mmCIF file of C-alpha atoms in Angstrom:
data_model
loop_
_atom_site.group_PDB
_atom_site.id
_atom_site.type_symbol
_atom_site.label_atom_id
_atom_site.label_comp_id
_atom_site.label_asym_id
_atom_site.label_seq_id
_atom_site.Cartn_x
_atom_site.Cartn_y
_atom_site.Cartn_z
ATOM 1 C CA UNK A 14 -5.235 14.860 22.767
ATOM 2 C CA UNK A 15 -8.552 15.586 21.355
ATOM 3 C CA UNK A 16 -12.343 14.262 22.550
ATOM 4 C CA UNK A 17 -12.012 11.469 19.635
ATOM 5 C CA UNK A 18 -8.488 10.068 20.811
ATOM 6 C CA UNK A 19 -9.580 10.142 23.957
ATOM 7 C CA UNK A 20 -12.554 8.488 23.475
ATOM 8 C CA UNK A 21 -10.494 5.443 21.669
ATOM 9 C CA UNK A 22 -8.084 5.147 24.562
ATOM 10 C CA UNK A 23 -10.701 4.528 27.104
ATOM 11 C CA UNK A 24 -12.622 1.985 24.713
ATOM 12 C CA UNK A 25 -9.479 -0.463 23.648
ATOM 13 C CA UNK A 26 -9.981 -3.123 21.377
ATOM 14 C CA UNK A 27 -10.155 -6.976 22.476
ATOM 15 C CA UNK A 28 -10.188 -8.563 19.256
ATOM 16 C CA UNK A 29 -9.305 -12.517 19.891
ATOM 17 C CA UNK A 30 -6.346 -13.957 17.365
ATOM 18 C CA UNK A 31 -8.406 -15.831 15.142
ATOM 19 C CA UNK A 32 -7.064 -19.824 14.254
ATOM 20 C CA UNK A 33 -6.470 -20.652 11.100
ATOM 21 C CA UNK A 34 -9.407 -22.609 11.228
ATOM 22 C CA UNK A 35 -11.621 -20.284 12.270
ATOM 23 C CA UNK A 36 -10.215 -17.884 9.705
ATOM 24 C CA UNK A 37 -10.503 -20.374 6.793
ATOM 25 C CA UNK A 38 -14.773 -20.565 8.396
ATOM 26 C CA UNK A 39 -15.568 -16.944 8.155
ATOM 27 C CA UNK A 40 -13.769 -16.673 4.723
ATOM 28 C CA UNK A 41 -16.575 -19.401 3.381
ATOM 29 C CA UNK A 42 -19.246 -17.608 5.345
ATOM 30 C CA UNK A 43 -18.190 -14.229 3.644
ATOM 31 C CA UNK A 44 -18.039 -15.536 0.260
ATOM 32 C CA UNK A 45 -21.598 -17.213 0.511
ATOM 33 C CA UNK A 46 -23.127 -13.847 1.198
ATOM 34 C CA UNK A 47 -23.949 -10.612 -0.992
ATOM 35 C CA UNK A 48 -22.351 -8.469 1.803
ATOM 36 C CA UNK A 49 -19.301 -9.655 3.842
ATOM 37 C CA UNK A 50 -20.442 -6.866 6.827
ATOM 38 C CA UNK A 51 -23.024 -9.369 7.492
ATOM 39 C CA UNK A 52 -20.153 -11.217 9.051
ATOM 40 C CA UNK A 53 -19.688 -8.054 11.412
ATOM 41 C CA UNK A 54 -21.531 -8.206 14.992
ATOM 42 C CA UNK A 55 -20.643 -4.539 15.908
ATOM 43 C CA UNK A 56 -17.878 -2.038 15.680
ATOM 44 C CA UNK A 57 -15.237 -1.018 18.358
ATOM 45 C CA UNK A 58 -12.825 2.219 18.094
ATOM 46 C CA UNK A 59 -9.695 1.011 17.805
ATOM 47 C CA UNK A 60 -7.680 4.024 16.835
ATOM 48 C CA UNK A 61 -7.748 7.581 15.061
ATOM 49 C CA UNK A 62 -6.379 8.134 11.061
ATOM 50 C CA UNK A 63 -3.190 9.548 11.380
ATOM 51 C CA UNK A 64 -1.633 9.861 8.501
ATOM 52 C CA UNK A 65 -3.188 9.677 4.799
ATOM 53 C CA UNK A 66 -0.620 9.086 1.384
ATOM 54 C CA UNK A 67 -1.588 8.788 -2.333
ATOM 55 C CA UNK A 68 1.488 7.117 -4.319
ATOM 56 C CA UNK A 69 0.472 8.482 -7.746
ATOM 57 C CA UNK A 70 3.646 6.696 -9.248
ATOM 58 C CA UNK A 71 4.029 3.447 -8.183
ATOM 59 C CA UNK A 72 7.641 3.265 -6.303
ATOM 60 C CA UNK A 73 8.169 6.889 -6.150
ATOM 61 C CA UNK A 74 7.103 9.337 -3.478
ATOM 62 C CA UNK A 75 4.315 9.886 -1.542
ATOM 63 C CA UNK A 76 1.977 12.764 -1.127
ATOM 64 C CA UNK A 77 0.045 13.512 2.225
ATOM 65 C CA UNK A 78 -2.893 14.710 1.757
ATOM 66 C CA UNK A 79 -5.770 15.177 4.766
ATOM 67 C CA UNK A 80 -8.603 13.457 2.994
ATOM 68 C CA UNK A 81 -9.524 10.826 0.220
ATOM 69 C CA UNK A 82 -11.947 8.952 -1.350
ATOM 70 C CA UNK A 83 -11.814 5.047 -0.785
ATOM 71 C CA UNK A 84 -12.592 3.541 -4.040
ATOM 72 C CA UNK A 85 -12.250 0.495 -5.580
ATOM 73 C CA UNK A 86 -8.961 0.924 -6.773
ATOM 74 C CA UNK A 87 -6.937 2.790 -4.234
ATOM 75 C CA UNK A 88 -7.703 6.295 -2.835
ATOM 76 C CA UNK A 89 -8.281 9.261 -4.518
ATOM 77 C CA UNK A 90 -7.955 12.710 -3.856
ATOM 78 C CA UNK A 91 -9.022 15.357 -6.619
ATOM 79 C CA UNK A 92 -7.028 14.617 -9.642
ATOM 80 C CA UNK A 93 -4.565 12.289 -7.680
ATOM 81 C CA UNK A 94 -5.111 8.591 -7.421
ATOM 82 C CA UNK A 95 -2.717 5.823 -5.786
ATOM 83 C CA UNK A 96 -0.399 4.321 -8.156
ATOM 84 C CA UNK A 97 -2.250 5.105 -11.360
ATOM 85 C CA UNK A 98 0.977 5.871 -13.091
ATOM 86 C CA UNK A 99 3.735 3.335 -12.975
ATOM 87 C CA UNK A 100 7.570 2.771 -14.593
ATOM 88 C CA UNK A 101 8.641 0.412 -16.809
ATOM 89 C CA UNK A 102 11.729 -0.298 -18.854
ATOM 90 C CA UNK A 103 12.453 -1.467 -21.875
ATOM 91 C CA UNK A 104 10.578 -5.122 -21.822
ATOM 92 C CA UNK A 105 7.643 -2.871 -20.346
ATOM 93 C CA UNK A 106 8.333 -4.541 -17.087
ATOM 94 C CA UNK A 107 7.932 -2.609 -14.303
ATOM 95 C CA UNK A 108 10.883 -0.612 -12.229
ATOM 96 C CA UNK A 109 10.996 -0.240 -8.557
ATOM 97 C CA UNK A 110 13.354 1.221 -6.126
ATOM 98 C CA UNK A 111 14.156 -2.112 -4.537
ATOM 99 C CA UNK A 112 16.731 -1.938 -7.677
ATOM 100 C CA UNK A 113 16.758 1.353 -8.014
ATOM 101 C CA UNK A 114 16.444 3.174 -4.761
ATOM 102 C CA UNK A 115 16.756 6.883 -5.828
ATOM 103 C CA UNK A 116 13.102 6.353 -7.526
ATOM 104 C CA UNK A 117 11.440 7.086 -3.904
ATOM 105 C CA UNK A 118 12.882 11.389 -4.346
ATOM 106 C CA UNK A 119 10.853 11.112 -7.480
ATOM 107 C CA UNK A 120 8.251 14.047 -6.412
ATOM 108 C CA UNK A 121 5.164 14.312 -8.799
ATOM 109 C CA UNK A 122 1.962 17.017 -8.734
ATOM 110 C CA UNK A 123 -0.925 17.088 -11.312
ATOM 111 C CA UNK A 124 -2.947 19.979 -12.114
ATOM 112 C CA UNK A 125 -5.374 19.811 -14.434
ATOM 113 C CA UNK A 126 -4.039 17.502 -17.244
ATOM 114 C CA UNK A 127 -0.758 18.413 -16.816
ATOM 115 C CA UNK A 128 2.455 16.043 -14.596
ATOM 116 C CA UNK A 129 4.938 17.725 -13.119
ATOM 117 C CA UNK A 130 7.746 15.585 -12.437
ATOM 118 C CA UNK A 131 11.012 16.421 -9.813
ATOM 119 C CA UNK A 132 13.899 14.865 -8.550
ATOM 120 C CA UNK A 133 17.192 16.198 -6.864
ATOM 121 C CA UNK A 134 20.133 17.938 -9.029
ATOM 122 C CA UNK A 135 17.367 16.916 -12.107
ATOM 123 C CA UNK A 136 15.523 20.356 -13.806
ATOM 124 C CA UNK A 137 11.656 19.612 -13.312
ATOM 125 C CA UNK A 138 9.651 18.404 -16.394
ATOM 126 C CA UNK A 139 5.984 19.366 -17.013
ATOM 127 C CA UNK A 140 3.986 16.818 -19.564
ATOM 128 C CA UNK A 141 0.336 16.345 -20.552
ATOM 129 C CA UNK A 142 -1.330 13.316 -19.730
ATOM 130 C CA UNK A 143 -2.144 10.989 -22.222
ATOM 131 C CA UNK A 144 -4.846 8.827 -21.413
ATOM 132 C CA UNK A 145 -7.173 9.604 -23.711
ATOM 133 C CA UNK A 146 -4.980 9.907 -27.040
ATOM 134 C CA UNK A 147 -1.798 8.335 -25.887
ATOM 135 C CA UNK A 148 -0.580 4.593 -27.022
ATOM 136 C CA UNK A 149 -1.854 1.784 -25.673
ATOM 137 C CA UNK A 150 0.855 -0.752 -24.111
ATOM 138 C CA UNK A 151 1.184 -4.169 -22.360
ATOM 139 C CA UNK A 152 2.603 -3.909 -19.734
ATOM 140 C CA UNK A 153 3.971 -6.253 -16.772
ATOM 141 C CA UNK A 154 3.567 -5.970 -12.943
ATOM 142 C CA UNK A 155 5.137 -9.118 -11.188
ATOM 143 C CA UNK A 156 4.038 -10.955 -14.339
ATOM 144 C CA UNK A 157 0.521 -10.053 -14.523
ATOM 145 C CA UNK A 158 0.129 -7.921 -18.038
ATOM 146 C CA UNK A 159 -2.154 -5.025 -17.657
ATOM 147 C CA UNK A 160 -3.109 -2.537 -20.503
ATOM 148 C CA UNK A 161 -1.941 0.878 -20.119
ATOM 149 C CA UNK A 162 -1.396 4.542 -22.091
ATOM 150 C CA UNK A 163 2.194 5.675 -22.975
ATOM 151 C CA UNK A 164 3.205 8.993 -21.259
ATOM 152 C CA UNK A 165 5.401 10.031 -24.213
ATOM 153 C CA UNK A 166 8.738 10.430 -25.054
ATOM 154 C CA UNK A 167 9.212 13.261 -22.860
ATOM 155 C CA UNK A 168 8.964 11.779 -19.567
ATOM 156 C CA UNK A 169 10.542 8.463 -21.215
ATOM 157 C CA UNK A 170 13.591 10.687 -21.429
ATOM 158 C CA UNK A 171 13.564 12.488 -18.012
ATOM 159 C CA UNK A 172 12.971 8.682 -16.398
ATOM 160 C CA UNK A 173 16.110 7.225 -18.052
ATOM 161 C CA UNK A 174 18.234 10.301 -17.731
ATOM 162 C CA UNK A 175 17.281 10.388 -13.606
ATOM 163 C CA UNK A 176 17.429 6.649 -13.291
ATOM 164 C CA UNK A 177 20.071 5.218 -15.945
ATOM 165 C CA UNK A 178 21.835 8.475 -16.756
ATOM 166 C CA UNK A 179 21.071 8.112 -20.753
ATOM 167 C CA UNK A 180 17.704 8.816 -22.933
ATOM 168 C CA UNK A 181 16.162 5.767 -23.052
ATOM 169 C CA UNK A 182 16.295 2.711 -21.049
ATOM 170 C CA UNK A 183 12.311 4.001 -18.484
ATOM 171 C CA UNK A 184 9.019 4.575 -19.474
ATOM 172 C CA UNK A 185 5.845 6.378 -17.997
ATOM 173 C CA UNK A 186 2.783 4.813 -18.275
ATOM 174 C CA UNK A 187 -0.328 5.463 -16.797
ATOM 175 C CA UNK A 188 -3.734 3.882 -16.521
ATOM 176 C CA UNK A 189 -6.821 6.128 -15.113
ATOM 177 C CA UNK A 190 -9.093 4.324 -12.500
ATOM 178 C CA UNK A 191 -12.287 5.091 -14.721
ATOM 179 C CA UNK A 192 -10.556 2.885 -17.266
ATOM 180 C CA UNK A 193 -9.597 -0.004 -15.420
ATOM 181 C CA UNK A 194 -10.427 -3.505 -13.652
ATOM 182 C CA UNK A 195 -8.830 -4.825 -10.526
ATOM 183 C CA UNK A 196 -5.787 -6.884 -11.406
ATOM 184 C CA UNK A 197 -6.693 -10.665 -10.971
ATOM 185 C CA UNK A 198 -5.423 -12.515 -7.474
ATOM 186 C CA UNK A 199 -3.849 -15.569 -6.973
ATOM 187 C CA UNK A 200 -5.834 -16.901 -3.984
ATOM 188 C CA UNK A 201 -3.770 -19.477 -1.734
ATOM 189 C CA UNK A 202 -4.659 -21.572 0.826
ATOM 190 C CA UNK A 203 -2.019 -19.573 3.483
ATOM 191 C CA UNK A 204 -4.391 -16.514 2.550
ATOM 192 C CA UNK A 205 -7.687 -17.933 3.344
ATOM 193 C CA UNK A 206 -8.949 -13.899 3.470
ATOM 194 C CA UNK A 207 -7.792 -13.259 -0.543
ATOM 195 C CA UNK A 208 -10.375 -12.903 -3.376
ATOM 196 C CA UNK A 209 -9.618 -13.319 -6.454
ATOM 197 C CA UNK A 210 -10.921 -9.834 -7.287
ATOM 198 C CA UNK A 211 -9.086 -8.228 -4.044
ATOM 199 C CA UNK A 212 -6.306 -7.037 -6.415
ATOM 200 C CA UNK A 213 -5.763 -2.890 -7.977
ATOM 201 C CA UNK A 214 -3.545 -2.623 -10.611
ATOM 202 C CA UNK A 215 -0.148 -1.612 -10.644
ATOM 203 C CA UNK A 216 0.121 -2.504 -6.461
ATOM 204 C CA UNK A 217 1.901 -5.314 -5.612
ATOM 205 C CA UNK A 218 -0.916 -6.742 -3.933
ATOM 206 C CA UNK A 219 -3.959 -5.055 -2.535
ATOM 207 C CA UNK A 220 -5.495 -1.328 -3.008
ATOM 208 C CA UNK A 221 -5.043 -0.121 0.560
ATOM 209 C CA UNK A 222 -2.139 -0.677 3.087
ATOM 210 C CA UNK A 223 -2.852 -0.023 7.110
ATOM 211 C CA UNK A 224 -0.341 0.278 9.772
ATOM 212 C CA UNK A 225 0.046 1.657 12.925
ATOM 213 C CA UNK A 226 2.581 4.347 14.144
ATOM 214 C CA UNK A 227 2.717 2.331 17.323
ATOM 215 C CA UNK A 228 3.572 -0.897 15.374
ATOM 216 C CA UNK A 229 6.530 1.641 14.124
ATOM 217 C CA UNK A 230 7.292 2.662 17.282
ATOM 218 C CA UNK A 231 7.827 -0.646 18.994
ATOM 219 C CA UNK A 232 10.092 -1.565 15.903
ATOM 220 C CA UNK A 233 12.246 1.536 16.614
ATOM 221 C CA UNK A 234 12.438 0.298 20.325
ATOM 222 C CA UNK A 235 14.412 -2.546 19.029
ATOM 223 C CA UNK A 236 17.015 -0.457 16.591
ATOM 224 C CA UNK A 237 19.810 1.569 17.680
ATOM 225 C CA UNK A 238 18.949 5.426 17.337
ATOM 226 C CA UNK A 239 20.844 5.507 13.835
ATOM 227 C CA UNK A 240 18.860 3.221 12.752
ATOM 228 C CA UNK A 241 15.682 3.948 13.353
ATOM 229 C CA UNK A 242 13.039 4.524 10.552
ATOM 230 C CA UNK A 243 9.502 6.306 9.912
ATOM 231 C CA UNK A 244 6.152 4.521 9.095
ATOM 232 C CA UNK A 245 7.421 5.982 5.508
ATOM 233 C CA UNK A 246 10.093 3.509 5.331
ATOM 234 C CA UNK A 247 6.734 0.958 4.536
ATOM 235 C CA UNK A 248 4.752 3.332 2.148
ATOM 236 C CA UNK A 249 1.263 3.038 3.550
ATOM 237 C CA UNK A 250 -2.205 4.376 2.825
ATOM 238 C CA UNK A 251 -3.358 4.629 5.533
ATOM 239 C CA UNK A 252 -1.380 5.711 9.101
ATOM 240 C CA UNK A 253 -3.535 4.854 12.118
ATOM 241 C CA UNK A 254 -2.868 6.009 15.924
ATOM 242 C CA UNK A 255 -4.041 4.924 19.438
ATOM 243 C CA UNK A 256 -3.491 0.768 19.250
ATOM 244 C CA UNK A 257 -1.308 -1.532 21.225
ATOM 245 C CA UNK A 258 1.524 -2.422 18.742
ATOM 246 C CA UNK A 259 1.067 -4.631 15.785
ATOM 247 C CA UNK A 260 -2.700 -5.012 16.901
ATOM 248 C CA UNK A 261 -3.981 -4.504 13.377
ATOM 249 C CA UNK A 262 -2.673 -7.901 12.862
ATOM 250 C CA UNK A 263 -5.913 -9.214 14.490
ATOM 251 C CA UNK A 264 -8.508 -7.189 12.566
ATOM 252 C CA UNK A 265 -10.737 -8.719 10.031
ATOM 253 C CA UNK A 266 -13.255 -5.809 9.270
ATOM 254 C CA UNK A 267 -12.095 -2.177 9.477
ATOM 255 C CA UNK A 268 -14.595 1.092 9.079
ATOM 256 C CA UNK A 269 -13.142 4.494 8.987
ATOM 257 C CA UNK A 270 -15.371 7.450 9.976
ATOM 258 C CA UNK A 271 -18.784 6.603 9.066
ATOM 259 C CA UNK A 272 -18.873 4.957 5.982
ATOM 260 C CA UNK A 273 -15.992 3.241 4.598
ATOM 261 C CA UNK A 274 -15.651 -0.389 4.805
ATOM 262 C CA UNK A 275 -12.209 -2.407 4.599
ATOM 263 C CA UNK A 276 -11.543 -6.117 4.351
ATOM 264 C CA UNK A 277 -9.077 -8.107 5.900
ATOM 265 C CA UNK A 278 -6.939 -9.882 2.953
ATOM 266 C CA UNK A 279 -3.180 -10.540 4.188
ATOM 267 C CA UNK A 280 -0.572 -9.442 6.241
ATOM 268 C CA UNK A 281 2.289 -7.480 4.417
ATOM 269 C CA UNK A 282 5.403 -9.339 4.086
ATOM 270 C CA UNK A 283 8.189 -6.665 3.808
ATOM 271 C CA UNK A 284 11.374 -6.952 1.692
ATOM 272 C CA UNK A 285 14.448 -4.628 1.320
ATOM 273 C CA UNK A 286 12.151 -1.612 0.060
ATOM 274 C CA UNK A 287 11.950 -0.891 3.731
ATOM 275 C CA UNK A 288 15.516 -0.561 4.131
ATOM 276 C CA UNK A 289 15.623 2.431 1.940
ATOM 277 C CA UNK A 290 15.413 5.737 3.317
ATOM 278 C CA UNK A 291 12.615 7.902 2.061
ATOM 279 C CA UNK A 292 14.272 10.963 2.297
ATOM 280 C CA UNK A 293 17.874 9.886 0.811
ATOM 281 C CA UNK A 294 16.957 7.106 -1.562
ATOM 282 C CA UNK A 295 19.543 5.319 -0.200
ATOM 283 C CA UNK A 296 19.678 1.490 1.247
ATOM 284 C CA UNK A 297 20.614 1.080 4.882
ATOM 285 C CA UNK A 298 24.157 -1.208 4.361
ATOM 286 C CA UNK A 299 22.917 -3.288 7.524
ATOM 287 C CA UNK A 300 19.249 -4.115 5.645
ATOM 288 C CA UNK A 301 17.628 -2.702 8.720
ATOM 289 C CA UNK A 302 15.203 -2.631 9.780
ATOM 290 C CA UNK A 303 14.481 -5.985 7.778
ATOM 291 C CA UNK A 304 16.995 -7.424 9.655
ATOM 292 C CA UNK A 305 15.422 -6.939 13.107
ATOM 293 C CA UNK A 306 12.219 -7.268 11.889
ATOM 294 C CA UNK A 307 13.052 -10.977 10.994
ATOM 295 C CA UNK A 308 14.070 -12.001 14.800
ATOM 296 C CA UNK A 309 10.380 -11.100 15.730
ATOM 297 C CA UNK A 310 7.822 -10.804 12.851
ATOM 298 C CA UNK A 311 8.566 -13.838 10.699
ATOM 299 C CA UNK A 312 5.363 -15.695 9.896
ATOM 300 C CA UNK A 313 4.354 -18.426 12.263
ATOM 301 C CA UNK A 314 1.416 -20.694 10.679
ATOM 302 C CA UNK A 315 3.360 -23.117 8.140
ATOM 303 C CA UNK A 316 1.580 -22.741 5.286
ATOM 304 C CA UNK A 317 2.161 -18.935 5.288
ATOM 305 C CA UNK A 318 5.654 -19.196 6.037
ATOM 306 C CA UNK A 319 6.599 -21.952 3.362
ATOM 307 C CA UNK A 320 5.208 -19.096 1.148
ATOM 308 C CA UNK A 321 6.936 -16.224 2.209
ATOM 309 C CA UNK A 322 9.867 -17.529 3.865
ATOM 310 C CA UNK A 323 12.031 -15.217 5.415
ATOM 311 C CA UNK A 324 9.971 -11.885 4.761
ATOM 312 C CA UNK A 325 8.798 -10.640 7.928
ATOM 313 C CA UNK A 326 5.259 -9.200 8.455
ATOM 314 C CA UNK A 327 4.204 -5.659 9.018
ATOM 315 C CA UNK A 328 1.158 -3.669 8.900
ATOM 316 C CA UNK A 329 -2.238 -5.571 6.736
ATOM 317 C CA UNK A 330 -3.698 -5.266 3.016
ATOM 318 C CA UNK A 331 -6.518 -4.596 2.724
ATOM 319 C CA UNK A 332 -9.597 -4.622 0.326
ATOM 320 C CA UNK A 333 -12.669 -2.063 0.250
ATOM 321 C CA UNK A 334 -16.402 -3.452 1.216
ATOM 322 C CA UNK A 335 -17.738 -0.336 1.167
ATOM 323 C CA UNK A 336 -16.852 3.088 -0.761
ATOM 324 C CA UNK A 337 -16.226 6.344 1.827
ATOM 325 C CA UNK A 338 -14.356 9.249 1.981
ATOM 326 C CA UNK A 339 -11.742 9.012 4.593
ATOM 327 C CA UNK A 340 -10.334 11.815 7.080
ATOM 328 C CA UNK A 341 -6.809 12.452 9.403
ATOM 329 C CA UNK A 342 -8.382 12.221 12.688
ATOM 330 C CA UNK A 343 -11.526 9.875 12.001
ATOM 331 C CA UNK A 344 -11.807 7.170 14.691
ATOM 332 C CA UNK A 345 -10.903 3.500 13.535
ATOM 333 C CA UNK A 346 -13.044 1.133 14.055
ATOM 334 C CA UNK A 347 -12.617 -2.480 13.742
ATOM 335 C CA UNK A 348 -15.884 -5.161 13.453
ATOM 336 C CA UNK A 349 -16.533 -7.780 16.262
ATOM 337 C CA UNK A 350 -17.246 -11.135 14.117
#
């Protein structure tokens, strides 16, 4: 254990659940003012960073990386940026491995302006980007059309070969963040934290996801040892360390290292993506740990559960106040309000 964890173990965290009503009062208060950190009192450590992922294509796999810039739309790192690429079929609606679960062994690297694409028993593909000359399409991402570049017939081909065995049937499209506004929200009243402008692009909701390995842990407690699953099973940003379990639920403002901000907006409600395994692509026949994760973690206020019925909760979205780079091992610190 280094100075830094130790350092957050003997601090804790005693962040209060806040009431629905109390929520609903600092969301006002926060969206009267310039600068929602005015909102913050102080910061406590909370935790260390971790783990750090950029999903370049949304729905496929995951790339560690030690660093990244928090940015408006997602995190960056060099040439990669979270789920700036996404598939789509034929309609232009998107693909995801909820349907098809062998998307997640979909491996990508950039270099320069080139993709290289693998998958298992598949022969690697190597494509330009083509953002700058490539078509433009509409494009759907649960029903909000977005404006993206074709990838080309190339990796159109290599997508419907992996995923529907034939040459057509998946597209690649991609969508740079220098060329691109957050996706639109639809603020509710059971997510009294949401902005309309909280929203990336081809996420489901938010730019940034945050759980905790402990979180993880205490779910594995629960499973049988065949069962059990890795905080990859729930495709997060951002991997924290050092919390009590599921205590992320509780925090409002989050600061990593010295200068990145993070907003509150919603807890995650998980669905059977979590049942796949990351490293087989396959679904678990028993939908766990969905399954256990609904005796415990269903949503308790009744506006949010009328919402999202029987989806359980796991781990927070989040939204960026203020633009940092991020490091594994930075102390997490959450804002007293």
């Amino acid at each position: 254990m280094d100075v830094r964890q130790s350092v957050v173990l003997a601090v804790g965290v005693g962040v209060g659940l806040l009431t629905a009503a109390a929520a609903y009062k600092l969301y006002v208060r926060s969206s009267q003012m310039k600068n929602s950190k005015q909102l913050v009192k102080g910061w406590k450590a909370c935790g260390v960073v971790s783990q750090i992922h950029i999903f370049p294509i949304k729905s496929c796999q995951g790339i560690q990386v030690e660093e990244a810039d928090a940015c408006e739309m997602g995190l960056v790192n060099g040439e990669l940026q979270d789920r700036s690429f996404m598939v789509v079929n034929e309609n232009n609606n998107f693909l995801h491995a909820r349907i098809h679960p062998t998307m997640v062994l979909i491996k990508v690297s950039i270099s320069g302006n080139k993709v290289e694409l693998t998958a298992p028993s598949t022969e690697s593909i190597t494509f330009p980007i083509l953002s700058q000359s490539g078509t433009e399409v509409k494009v759907r991402v649960w029903g909000d059309e977005v404006t993206a570049f074709d990838c080309g017939d190339q990796a159109a081909q290599w997508l419907s070969q992996y995923i529907f065995q034939k040459d057509s049937g998946a597209r690649l499209v991609h969508l740079p963040y220098t060329r691109v506004s957050p996706r639109t929200m639809k603020t509710k009243p059971c997510f009294p934290w949401m902005r309309k402008t909280d929203g990336a692009v081809f996420t489901d909701y938010t730019p940034f996801h945050l759980l905790s390995t402990e979180s993880v842990q205490d779910l594995n407690s629960r499973l049988t040892d065949e069962k059990e699953v890795s905080t990859l099973n729930f495709r997060p940003t951002i991997t924290i360390s050092g919390c009590q379990p599921y205590e992320e639920d509780e925090w409002r403002f989050i600061r990593i290292g010295e200068e990145a901000v993070f907003r509150y907006v919603n807890g995650c409600s998980r669905c059977v993506l979590t049942t796949i395994d990351p490293a087989a692509g396959i679904k678990d026949p028993e939908q766990e740990p969905l399954q256990t994760l609904r005796k415990y973690r269903l949503a308790e206020d009744p506006l949010l559960r009328k919402a999202i019925g029987e989806s359980p909760l796991l781990g927070i979205n989040l939204s960026l106040d203020q633009p940092g780079r991020i490091r594994v091992s930075d102390v997490v610190y959450v804002g007293q309000l």
